[in-house]
Structures are given as structure tokens and as C-alpha cells.
Short mmCIF file of C-alpha atoms and ligand atoms in Angstrom, two decimals:
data_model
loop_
_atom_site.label_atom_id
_atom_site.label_comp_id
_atom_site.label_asym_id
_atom_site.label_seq_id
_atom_site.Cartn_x
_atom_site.Cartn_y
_atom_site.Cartn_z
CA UNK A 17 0.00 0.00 0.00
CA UNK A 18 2.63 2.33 0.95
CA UNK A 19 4.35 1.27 -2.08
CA UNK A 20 1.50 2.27 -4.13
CA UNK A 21 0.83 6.03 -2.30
CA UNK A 22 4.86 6.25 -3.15
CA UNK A 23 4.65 5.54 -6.57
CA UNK A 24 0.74 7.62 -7.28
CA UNK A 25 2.83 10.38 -5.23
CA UNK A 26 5.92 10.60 -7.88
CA UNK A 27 3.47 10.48 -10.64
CA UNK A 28 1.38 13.28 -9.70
CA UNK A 29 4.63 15.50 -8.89
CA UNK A 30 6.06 14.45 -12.30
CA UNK A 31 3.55 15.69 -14.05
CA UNK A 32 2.56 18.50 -12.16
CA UNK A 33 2.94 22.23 -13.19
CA UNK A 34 4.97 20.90 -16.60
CA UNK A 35 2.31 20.69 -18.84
CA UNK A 36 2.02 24.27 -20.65
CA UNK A 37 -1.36 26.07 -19.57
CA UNK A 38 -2.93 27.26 -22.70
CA UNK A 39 -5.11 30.49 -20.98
CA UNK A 40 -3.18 33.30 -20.72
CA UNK A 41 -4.51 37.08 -19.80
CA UNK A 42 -5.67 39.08 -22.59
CA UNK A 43 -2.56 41.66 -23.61
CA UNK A 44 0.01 38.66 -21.76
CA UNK A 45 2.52 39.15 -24.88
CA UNK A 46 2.56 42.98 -24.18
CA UNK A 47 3.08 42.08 -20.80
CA UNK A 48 6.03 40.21 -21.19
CA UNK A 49 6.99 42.80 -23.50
CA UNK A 50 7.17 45.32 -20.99
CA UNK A 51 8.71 43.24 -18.42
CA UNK A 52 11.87 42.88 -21.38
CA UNK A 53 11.76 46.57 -21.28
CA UNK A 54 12.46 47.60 -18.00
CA UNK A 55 14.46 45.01 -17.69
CA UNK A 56 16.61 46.30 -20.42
CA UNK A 57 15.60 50.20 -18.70
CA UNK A 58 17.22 48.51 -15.27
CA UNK A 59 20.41 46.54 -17.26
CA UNK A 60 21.38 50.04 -19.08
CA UNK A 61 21.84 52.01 -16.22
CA UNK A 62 24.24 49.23 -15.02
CA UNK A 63 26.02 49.03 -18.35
CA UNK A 64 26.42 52.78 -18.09
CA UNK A 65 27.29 53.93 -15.05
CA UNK A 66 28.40 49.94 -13.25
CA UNK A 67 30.20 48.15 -16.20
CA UNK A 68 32.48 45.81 -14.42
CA UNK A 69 31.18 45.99 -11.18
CA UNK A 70 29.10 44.14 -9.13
CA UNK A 71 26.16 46.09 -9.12
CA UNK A 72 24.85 50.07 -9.94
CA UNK A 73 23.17 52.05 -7.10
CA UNK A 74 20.62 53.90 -9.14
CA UNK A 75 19.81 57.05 -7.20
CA UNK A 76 23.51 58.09 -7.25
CA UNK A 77 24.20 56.34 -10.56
CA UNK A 78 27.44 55.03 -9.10
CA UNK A 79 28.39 51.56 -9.39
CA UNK A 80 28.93 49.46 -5.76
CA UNK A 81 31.03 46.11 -5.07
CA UNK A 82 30.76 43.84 -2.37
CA UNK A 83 34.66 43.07 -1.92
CA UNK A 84 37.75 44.79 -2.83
CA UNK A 85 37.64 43.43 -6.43
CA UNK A 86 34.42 42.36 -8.35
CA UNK A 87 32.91 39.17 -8.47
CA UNK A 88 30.42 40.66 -11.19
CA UNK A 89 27.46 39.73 -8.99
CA UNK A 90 24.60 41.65 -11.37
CA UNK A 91 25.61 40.05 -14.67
CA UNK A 92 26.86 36.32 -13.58
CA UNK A 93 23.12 36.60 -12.22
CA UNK A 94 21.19 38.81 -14.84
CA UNK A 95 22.35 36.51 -17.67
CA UNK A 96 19.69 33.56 -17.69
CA UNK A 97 16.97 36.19 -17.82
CA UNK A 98 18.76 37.68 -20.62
CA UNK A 99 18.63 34.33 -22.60
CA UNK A 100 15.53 33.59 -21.33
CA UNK A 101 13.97 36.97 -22.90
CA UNK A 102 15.59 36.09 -25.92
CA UNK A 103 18.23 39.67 -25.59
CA UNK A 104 21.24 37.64 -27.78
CA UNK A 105 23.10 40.43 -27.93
CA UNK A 106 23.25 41.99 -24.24
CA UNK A 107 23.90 37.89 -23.15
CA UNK A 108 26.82 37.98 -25.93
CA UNK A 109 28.44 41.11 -24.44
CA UNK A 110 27.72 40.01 -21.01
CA UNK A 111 29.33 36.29 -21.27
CA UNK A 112 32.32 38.27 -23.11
CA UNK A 113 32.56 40.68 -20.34
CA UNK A 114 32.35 37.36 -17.54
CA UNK A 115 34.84 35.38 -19.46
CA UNK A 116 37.58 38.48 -19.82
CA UNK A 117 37.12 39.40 -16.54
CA UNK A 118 36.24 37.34 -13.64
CA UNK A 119 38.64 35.78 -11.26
CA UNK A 120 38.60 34.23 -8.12
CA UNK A 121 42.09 34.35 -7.34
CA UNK A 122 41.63 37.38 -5.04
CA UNK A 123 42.39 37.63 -1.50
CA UNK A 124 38.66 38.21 -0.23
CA UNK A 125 36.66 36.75 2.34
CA UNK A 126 33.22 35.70 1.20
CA UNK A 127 29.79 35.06 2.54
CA UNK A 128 29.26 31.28 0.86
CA UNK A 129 25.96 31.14 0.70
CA UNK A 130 25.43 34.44 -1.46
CA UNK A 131 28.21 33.66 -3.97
CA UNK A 132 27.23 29.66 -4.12
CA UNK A 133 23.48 30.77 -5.26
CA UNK A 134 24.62 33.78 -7.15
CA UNK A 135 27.82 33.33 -9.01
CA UNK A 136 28.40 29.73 -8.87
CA UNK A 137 24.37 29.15 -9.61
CA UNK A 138 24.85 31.52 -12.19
CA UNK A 139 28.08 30.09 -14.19
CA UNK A 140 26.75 26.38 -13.99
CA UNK A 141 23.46 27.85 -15.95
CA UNK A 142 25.93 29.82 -18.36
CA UNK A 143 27.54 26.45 -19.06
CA UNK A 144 24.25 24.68 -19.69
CA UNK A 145 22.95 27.04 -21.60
CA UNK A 146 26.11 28.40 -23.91
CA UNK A 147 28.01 25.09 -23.86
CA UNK A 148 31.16 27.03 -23.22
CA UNK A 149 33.53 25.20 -21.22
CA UNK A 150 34.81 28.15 -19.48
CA UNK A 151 31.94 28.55 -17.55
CA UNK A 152 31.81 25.14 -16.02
CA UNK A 153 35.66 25.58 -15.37
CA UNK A 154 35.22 28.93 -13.89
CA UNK A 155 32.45 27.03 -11.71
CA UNK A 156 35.18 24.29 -10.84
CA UNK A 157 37.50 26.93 -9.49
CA UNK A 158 35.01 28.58 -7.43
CA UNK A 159 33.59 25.62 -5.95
CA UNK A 160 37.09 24.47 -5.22
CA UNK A 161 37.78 27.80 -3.84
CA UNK A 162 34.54 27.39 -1.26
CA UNK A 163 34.99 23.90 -0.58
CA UNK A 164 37.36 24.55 2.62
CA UNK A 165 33.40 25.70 4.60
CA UNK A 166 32.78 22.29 4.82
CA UNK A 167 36.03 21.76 7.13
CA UNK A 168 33.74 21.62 10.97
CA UNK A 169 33.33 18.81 13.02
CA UNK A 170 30.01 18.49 12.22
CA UNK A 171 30.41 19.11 8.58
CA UNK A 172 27.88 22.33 8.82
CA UNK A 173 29.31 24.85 6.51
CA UNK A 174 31.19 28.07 7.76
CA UNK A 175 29.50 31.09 6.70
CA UNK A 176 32.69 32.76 5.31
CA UNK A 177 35.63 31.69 3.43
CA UNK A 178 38.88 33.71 1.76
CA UNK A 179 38.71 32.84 -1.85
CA UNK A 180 42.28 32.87 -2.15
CA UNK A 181 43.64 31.23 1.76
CA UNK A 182 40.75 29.02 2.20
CA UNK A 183 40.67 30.87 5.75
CA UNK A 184 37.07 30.12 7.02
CA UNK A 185 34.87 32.22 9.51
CA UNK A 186 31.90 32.41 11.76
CA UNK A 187 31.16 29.58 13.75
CA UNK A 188 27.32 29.91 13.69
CA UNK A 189 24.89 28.83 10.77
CA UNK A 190 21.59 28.59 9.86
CA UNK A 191 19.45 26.11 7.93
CA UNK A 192 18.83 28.47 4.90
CA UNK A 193 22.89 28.80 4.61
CA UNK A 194 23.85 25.61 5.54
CA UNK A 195 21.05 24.00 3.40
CA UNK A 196 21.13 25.83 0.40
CA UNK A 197 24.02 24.65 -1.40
CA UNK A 198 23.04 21.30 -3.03
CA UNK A 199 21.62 22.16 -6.05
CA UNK A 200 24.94 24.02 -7.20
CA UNK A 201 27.62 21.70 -5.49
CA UNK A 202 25.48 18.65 -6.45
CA UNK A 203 24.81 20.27 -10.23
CA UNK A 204 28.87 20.95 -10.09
CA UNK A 205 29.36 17.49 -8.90
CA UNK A 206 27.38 16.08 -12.35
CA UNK A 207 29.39 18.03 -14.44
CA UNK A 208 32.35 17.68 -13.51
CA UNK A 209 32.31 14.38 -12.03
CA UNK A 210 33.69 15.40 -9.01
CA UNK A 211 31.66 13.89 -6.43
CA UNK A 212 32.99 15.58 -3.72
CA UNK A 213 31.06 18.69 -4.50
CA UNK A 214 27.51 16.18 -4.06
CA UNK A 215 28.64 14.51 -0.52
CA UNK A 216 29.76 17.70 1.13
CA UNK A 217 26.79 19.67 0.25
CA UNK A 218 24.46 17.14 0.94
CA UNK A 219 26.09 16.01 3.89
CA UNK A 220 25.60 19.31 5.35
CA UNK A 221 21.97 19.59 4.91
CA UNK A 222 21.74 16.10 6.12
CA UNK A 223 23.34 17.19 9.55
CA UNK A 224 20.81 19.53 9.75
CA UNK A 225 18.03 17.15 9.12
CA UNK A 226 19.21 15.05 10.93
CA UNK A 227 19.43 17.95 14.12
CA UNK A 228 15.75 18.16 14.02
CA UNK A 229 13.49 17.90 16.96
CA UNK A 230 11.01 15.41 18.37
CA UNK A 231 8.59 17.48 15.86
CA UNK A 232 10.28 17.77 13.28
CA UNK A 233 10.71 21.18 13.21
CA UNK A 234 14.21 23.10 12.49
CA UNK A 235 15.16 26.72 14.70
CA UNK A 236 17.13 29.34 12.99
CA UNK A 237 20.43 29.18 14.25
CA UNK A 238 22.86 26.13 14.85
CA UNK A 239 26.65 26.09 16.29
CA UNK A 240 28.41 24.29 13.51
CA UNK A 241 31.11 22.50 15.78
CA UNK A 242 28.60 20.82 18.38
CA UNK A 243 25.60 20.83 16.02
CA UNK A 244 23.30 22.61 19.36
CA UNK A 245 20.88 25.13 18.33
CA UNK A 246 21.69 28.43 19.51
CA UNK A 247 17.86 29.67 18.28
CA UNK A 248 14.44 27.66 18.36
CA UNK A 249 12.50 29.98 16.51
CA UNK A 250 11.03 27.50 13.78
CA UNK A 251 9.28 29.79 10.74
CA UNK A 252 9.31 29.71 6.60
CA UNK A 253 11.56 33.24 6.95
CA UNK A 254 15.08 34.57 6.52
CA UNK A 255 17.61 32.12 7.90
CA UNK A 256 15.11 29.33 7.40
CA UNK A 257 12.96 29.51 4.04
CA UNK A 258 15.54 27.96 1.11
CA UNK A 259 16.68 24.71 3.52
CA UNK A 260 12.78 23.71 2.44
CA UNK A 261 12.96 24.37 -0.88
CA UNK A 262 16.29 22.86 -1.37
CA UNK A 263 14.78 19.65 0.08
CA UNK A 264 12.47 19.31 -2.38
CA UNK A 265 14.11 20.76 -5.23
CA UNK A 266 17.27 18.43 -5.04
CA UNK A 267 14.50 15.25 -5.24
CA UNK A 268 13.14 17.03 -8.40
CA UNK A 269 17.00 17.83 -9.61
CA UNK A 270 18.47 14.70 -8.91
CA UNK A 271 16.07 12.12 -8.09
CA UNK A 272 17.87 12.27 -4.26
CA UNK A 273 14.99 9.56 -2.59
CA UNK A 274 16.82 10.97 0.53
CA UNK A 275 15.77 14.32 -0.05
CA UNK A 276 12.42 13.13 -0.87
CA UNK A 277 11.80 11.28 2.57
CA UNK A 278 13.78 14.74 4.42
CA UNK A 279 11.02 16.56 2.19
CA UNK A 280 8.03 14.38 3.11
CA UNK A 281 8.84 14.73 6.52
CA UNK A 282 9.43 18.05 7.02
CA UNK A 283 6.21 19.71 4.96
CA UNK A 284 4.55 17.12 7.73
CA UNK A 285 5.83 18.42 10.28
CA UNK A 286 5.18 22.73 8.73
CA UNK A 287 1.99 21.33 8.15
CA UNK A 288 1.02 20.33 11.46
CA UNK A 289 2.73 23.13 13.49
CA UNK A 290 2.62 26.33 11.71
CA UNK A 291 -0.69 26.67 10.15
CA UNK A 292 -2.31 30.03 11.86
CA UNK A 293 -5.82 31.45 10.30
CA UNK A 294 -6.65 34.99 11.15
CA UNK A 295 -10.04 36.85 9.63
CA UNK A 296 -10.27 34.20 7.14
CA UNK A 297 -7.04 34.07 5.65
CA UNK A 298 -4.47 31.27 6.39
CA UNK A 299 -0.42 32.00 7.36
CA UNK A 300 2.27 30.00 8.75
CA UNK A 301 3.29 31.36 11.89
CA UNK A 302 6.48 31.66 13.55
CA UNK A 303 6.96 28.49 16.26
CA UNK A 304 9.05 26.83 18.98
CA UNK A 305 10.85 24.31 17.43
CA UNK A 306 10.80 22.34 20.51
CA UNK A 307 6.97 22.56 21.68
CA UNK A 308 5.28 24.12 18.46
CA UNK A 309 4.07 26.71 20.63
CA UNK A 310 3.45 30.18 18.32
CA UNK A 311 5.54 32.83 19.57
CA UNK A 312 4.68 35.27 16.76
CA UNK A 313 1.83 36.42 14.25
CA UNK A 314 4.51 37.39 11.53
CA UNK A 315 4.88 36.63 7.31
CA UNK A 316 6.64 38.92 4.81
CA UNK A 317 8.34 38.99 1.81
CA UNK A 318 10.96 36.70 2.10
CA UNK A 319 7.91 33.81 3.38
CA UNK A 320 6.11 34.60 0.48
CA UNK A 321 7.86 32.30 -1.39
CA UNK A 322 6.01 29.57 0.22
CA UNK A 323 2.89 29.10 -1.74
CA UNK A 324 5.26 28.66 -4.99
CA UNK A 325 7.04 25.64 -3.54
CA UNK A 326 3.60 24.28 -2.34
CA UNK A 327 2.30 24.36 -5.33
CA UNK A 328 5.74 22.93 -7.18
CA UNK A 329 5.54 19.55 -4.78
CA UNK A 330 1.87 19.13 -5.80
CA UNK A 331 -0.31 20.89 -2.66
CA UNK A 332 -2.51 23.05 -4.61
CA UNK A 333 -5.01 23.87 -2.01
CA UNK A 334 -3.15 25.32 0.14
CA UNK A 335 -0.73 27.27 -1.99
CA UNK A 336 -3.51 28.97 -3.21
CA UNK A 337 -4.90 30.03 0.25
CA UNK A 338 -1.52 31.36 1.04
CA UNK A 339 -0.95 33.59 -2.36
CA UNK A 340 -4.29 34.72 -1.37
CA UNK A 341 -2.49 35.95 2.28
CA UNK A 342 0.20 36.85 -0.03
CA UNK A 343 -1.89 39.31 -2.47
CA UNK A 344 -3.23 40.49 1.09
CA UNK A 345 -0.35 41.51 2.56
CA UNK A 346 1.09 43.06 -0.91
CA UNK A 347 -2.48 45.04 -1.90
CA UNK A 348 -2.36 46.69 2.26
CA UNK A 349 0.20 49.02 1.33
CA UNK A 350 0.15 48.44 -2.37
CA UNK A 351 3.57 47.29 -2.21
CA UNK A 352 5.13 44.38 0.62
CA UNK A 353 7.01 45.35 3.76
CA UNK A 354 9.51 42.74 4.09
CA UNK A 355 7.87 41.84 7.72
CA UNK A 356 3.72 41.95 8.54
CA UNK A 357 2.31 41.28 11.86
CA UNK A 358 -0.74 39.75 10.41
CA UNK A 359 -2.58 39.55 13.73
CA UNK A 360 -3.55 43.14 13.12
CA UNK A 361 -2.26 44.06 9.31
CA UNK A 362 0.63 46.22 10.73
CA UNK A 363 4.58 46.61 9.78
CA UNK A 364 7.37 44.96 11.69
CA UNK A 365 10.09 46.13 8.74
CA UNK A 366 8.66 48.94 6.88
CA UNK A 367 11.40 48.24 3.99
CA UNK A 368 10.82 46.40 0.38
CA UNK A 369 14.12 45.60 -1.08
CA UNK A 370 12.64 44.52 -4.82
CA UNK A 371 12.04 40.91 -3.40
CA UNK A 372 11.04 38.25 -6.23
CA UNK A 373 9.18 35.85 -3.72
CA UNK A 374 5.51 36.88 -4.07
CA UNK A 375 5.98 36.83 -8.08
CA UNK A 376 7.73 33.38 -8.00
CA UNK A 377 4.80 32.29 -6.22
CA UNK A 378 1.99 33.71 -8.65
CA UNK A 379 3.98 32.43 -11.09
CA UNK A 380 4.02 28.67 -10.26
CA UNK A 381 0.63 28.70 -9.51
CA UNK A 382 -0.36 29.74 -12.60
CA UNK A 383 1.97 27.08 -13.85
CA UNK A 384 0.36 24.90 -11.40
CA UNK A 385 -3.37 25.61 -11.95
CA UNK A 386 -3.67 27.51 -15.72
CA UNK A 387 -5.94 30.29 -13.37
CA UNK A 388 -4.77 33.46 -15.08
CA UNK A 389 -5.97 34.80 -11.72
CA UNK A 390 -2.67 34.30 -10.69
CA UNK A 391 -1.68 36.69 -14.19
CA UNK A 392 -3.57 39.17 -12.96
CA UNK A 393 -2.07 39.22 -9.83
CA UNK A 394 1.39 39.34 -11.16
CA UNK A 395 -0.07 42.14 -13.30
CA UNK A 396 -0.60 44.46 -10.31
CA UNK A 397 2.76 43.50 -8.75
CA UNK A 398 4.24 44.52 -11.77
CA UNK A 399 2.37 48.04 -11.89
CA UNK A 400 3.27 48.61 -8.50
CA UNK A 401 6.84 48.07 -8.95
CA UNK A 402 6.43 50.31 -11.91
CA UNK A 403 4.52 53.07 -9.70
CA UNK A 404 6.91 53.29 -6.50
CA UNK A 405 10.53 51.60 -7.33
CA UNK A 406 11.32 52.92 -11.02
CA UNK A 407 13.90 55.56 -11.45
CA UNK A 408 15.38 56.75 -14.58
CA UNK A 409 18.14 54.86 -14.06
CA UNK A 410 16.84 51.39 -13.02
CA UNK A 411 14.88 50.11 -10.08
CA UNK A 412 15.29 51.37 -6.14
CA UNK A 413 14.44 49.30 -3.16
CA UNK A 414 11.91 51.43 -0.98
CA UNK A 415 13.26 52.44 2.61
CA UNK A 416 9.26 52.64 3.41
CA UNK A 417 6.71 50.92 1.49
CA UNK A 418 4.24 53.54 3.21
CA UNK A 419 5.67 57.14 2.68
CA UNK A 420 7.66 54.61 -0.46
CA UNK A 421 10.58 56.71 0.10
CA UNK A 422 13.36 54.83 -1.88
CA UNK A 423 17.05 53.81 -1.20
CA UNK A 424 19.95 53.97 -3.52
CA UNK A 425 20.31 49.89 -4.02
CA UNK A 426 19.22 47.75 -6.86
CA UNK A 427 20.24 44.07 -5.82
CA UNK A 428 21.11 41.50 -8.29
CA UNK A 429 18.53 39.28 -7.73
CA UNK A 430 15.93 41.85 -9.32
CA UNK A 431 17.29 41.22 -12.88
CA UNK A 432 17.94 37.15 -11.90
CA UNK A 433 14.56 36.67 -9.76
CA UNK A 434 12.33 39.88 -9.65
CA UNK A 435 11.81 40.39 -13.91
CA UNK A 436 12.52 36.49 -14.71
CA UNK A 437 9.84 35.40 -12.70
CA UNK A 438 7.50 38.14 -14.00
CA UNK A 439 8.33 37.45 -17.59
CA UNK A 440 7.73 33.82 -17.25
CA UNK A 441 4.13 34.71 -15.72
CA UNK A 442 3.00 36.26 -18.80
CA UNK A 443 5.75 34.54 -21.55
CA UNK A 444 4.49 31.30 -23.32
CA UNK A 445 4.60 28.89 -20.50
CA UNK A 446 6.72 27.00 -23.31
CA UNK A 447 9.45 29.39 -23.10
CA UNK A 448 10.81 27.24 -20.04
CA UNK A 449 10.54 23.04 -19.78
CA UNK A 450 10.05 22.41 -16.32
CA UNK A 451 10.02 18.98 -17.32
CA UNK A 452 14.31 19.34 -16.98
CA UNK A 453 14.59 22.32 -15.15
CA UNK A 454 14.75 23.35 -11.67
CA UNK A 455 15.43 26.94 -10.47
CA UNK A 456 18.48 27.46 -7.99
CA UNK A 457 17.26 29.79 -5.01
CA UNK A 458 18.35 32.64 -7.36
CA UNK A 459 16.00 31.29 -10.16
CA UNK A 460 19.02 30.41 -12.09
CA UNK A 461 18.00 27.91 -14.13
CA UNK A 462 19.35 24.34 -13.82
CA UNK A 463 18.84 21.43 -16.38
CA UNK A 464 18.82 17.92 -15.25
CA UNK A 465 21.39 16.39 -18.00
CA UNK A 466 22.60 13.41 -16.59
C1 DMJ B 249 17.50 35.70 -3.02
O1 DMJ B 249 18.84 36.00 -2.93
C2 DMJ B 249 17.28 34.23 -2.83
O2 DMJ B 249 16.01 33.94 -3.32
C3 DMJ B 249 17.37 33.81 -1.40
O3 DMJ B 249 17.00 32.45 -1.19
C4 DMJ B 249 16.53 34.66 -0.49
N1 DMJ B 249 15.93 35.74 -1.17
C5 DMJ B 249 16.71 36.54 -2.04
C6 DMJ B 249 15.82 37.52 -2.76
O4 DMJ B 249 14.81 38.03 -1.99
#
């Protein structure tokens, strides 16, 4: 019987949210349109005033880098949306500019997890889509360069590591760090045939799995040389929210039956625990890990990537209850805060730093269900973006999404997740196979070749 409910179970995620939806919105090829656009608005303003760098601040049109020397965050990231949009020309320049000019030889001490979804994310899709070995080689050097994290007792990933001495840092993780790095290592692993890169990534999130409680629950901060939790707080957040989706992702990536069962388990155990309804509309509240007690009424734009991977693995019904809290939470201010005490529809962070979650979600929904309701939806994100964040030099995060005062930062992940996900809503669902292809955290794309 169990054998059976496995087997029905693999079908049903196998074929669902592949097969192309036919109904799109009325205008849905304008709308894409547009999306290329400002994406193209956004990407001039950092060819112009960034070139080189790792990203362009647009307020002060000056270009900003994360280290001493450039890891060329923006376009390692920007370029799958580029190809994805069909903008030959920009990816041309861009892989020219990657390929001339990026190096990890540099004596800089970097935060893992950002440059493993990012940059390494990034090259690996390059290399799939391009075919140019230089991307998967740059990608061998890098994860070489990062593999020294994986050096603890418990084999929980550091959170920093000099490119160039190996020298690691920081002695505390979290799940989202420590759990995030499969789909990259494990994709480098396949490529390369280096299996090192699988078993050290994977080991780490199996640690963590394995660190668990009696519930099943994770918290949101773990000591990576005795494995103790140094935080209980259990929630879909920052810190957390990407250990999930990595879970289920690296089952659909590389048919992992261990991530499966860690998967299975876990959505159990969210399921059970973190549920919280409030005037109607569902949320997943923030929990002991320990006792499942709530210790706080609080969702936001970094959770709201939640009903997206429900809908991925198959759970429909309640994906689309949560993009409903979603949409709520976005249409209160007519842009998200990044936190929402949704006891009482009030701010905890007033800030909205271009997140991409709440579109990712409407977009596999509508991938998931064909309800252009979830179009429409991305529609009015889109306007409202439009509306508060557009300068005439590319996007600005908002320092306030009431007074929508902005700030002079435009993140990478707006040209990798924000407009890619946006475009994809209202693009030919054809335009991407999810049959072989499973987004990194960064919505890098990711075929499954082997
Ligand atoms: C991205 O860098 C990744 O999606 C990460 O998992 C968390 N969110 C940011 C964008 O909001």
C-alpha cells in the first residue's frame, strides 16, 4: 500500500505544473513585453554607469562592489533572464565581459551562501545554456575555492571563506545557509564528475536534518562545531525559508529519494505546526521548534515564497490560500514590507528591497493551476513596482513601502529573480521546460542532463 501512495505520489509531482497552460490574460505578450523593457531600462543604467562591477546604485548612478575586487554579482546573475527573454546580444556582451574578466584568485573573504546561489548558480546555468567550457571551469575553481566551509566537526558549513587562503569564519549557521548549497555543489558534482562537491553539500543539509526535533521542526540558528541550536524559533523566513525548498528541489534535480523522505517529513511536520488562520485568511506562523508553541503572528516577503514551492511539490489547495495571504499583505500598502504582523495588518520592517518571492509564487501557480488569476495578480505587482521603485536609471528598493521613500540599491537578484519570474508569468509557458529544469534559489536555471 505504501508502495502504491509512493509511486501515485511521484506520478502526480512528475507531471505537475509541466504541462504548458494554454489560458493566458488578454494583452500577456505585451506584458512580457514590458517586463523585457524595464528590464533592459534597469540593465542600461548598469552598463552605463556599473560596467564591471558588481552592481549600480541607481539614485547616485554610481556603481557598488561587495569586496575589494568584483565578483560581477549583477551580470553572472542577470544573464539567464537575458537568454531567457531572448536579448542575444546583451547575453553575448555580457558572457564576453564574464569570461575576460572574472577571477577568483583574489584575496577576499566571502559570505558562501550568497556567492554559491549567485555566481556559482549563475556560471553552472551559463555552461548549460552556452556550452562554453569556461563557464563550467570557472564554476570548478570557485567551488574548489569554497569547498574549505565544509572543514567543521560536524560538517555544517562556515559562513565565510577567503577565496584565495581558504581561511574560514563564523562559527554559527543557519538552515537556509547551511542547506542551500546542493543544487549548485550537487549540479557541479554532475558536471564535472567530481563527487565531492555532491557529498559535502548534501552532507551538510543532512546534519541539519538530521538535528531536528522530536517534531520535526528546524530553529534558525545552529553552532556548527557541536551541532546545538543556539535559536528555536522554527518559521518559513530569513535564515530558514531555502533549507525547504532545497529539500524538495534536489529530489526534483536529482532524483535524491533521501531528499524526498527529508522533504516528506518536514512539509509534515510545517503542516502540522505552523498553520495560523486569522479573519479568514491562512499563514504560517512563527513556532518553537521544541513545543510548536506560536511565539509570533509574523509573514513577509521573504515567506512569500512559500505558496510557490507548495504548489511545485503538488499541494494546490493550500498554496492557493496562502498567495491569497500573499496578495493580502502586498495590496495593504500596495507594495510588501519585508515583515507583517498579520494579527492586526501592521509593519514589523517597513522596507521592500525589490524581493522576487511573491511573483515566484503567482507564477508557479499559474503554472500549477492555468488560473490566469494568478496573471492578474502578477499584473498588479508589476504596476506597482512600476509606480513606486522605477527611477530613470533602473529600479530602487523602498526604505518605506508607506511614505515609499526609496534607497539607492538595486540588488542583483531583481534582474535574476524579480523580472525572470515576472516574464515567465506572462511569456508562453513553453518558453521554459520544467520537465528538466529546476530553479536554484536565485532562479538560475538548472537542467537535469545526466
Ligand atoms: C534571493 O537572494 C534568494 O532567493 C534567497 O533564497 C533569499 N531571497 C533573495 C531575494 O529576496
Amino acid at each position: 500500500m505504501k508502495t502504491f501512495r509512493n509511486i501515485l505520489f511521484t506520478v502526480v509531482l512528475l507531471i505537475s505544473c509541466v504541462l504548458g497552460q494554454k489560458q493566458r490574460i488578454v494583452g500577456a505578450d505585451a506584458l512580457a513585453n514590458d517586463v523585457k523593457k524595464e528590464f533592459l531600462h534597469s540593465w542600461n543604467a548598469y552598463k552605463k554607469y556599473a560596467w564591471g562591477s558588481d552592481g549600480v546604485q541607481p539614485l547616485t548612478k554610481t556603481p557598488y562592489n561587495w569586496h575589494a575586487s568584483t565578483l560581477l554579482l549583477t551580470p553572472v546573475d542577470a544573464l539567464s533572464t537575458m537568454h531567457l527573454m531572448g536579448l542575444t546580444k546583451e547575453a553575448k556582451k555580457t558572457e564576453k565581459l564574464i569570461l575576460s574578466k572574472l577571477s577568483f584568485d583574489r584575496d577576499i573573504t566571502v559570505k558562501n551562501f550568497e556567492i554559491t546561489i549567485r555566481v556559482l548558480g549563475g556560471l553552472l546555468s551559463a555552461y548549460q545554456t552556452t556550452g562554453e567550457k569556461k563557464f563550467l571551469l570557472l564554476a570548478d575553481d570557485l567551488g574548489g575555492r569554497l569547498l574549505p566551509v565544509f572543514d567543521s566537526p560536524t560538517g555544517l558549513p562556515h559562513v565565510y571563506v577567503n577565496l584565495k587562503t581558504g581561511k574560514t569564519e563564523t562559527d554559527t549557521t543557519n538552515p537556509a545557509e547551511a542547506g542551500t548549497l546542493l543544487i549548485e555543489f550537487g549540479t557541479l558534482a554532475k558536471l564535472t564528475g567530481k563527487e565531492i562537491y555532491y557529498e559535502k553539500a548534501k552532507h551538510a543539509l543532512v546534519e541539519l536534518y538530521k538535528r531536528r526535533s522530536k517534531i520535526g521542526l528546524v530553529g534558525q540558528s545552529i553552532d556548527i562545531n557541536t551541532g546545538a541550536w543556539t535559536s528555536s524559533a522554527s518559521h518559513l523566513g530569513g535564515l530558514i525559508d531555502s533549507y525547504y525548498e532545497y529539500l524538495y528541489k534536489c529530489w526534483r534535480l536529482f532524483g535524491d529519494e533521501d531528499c524526498k523522505a527529508m522533504w516528506m517529513e518536514s512539509i509534515a511536520a510545517l503542516n502540522t505546526y505552523l498553520p495560523d488562520t486569522v479573519n479568514g485568511n491562512i499563514w504560517y506562523a512563527r513556532v518553537d521548534m521544541n513545543t510548536g508553541e506560536k511565539i509570533r503572528q509574523r509573514w513577509g516577503g521573504l515567506e512569500a515564497f512559500f505558496p510557490g514551492l507548495l504548489a511545485y511539490s503538488g499541494d494546490i489547495r493550500r498554496a492557493e490560500q496562502l498567495q491569497k495571504s500573499n496578495d493580502h499583505m502586498w495590496m495593504h500598502f500596495g507594495i510588501e514590507p519585508e515583515a507583517f504582523n498579520y494579527s492586526n495588518d501592521s509593519i514589523v520592517y517597513n522596507g521592500y528591497p525589490l524581493r522576487p518571492e511573491i511573483m515566484e509564487s503567482a507564477y508557479y501557480l499559474y503554472r500549477c493551476t492555468g488560473d490566469t488569476i494568478y496573471q492578474q495578480m502578477g499584473k498588479r505587482y508589476f504596476e506597482s513596482l512600476k509606480q513606486y521603485c522605477r527611477t530613470p536609471n533602473g529600479y530602487a528598493e523602498l526604505d518605506d513601502v508607506v511614505s515609499k521613500k526609496q534607497r539607492d540599491m538595486m540588488e542583483s537578484f531583481f534582474f535574476a529573480e524579480t523580472l525572470k519570474y515576472l516574464y515567465l508569468l506572462f511569456a508562453p509557458p513553453e518558453t521554459i521546460d520544467l520537465k528538466v529544469t529546476v530553479f536554484n534559489t536565485e532562479a538560475n536555471p538548472l537542467k537535469r542532463t545526466w
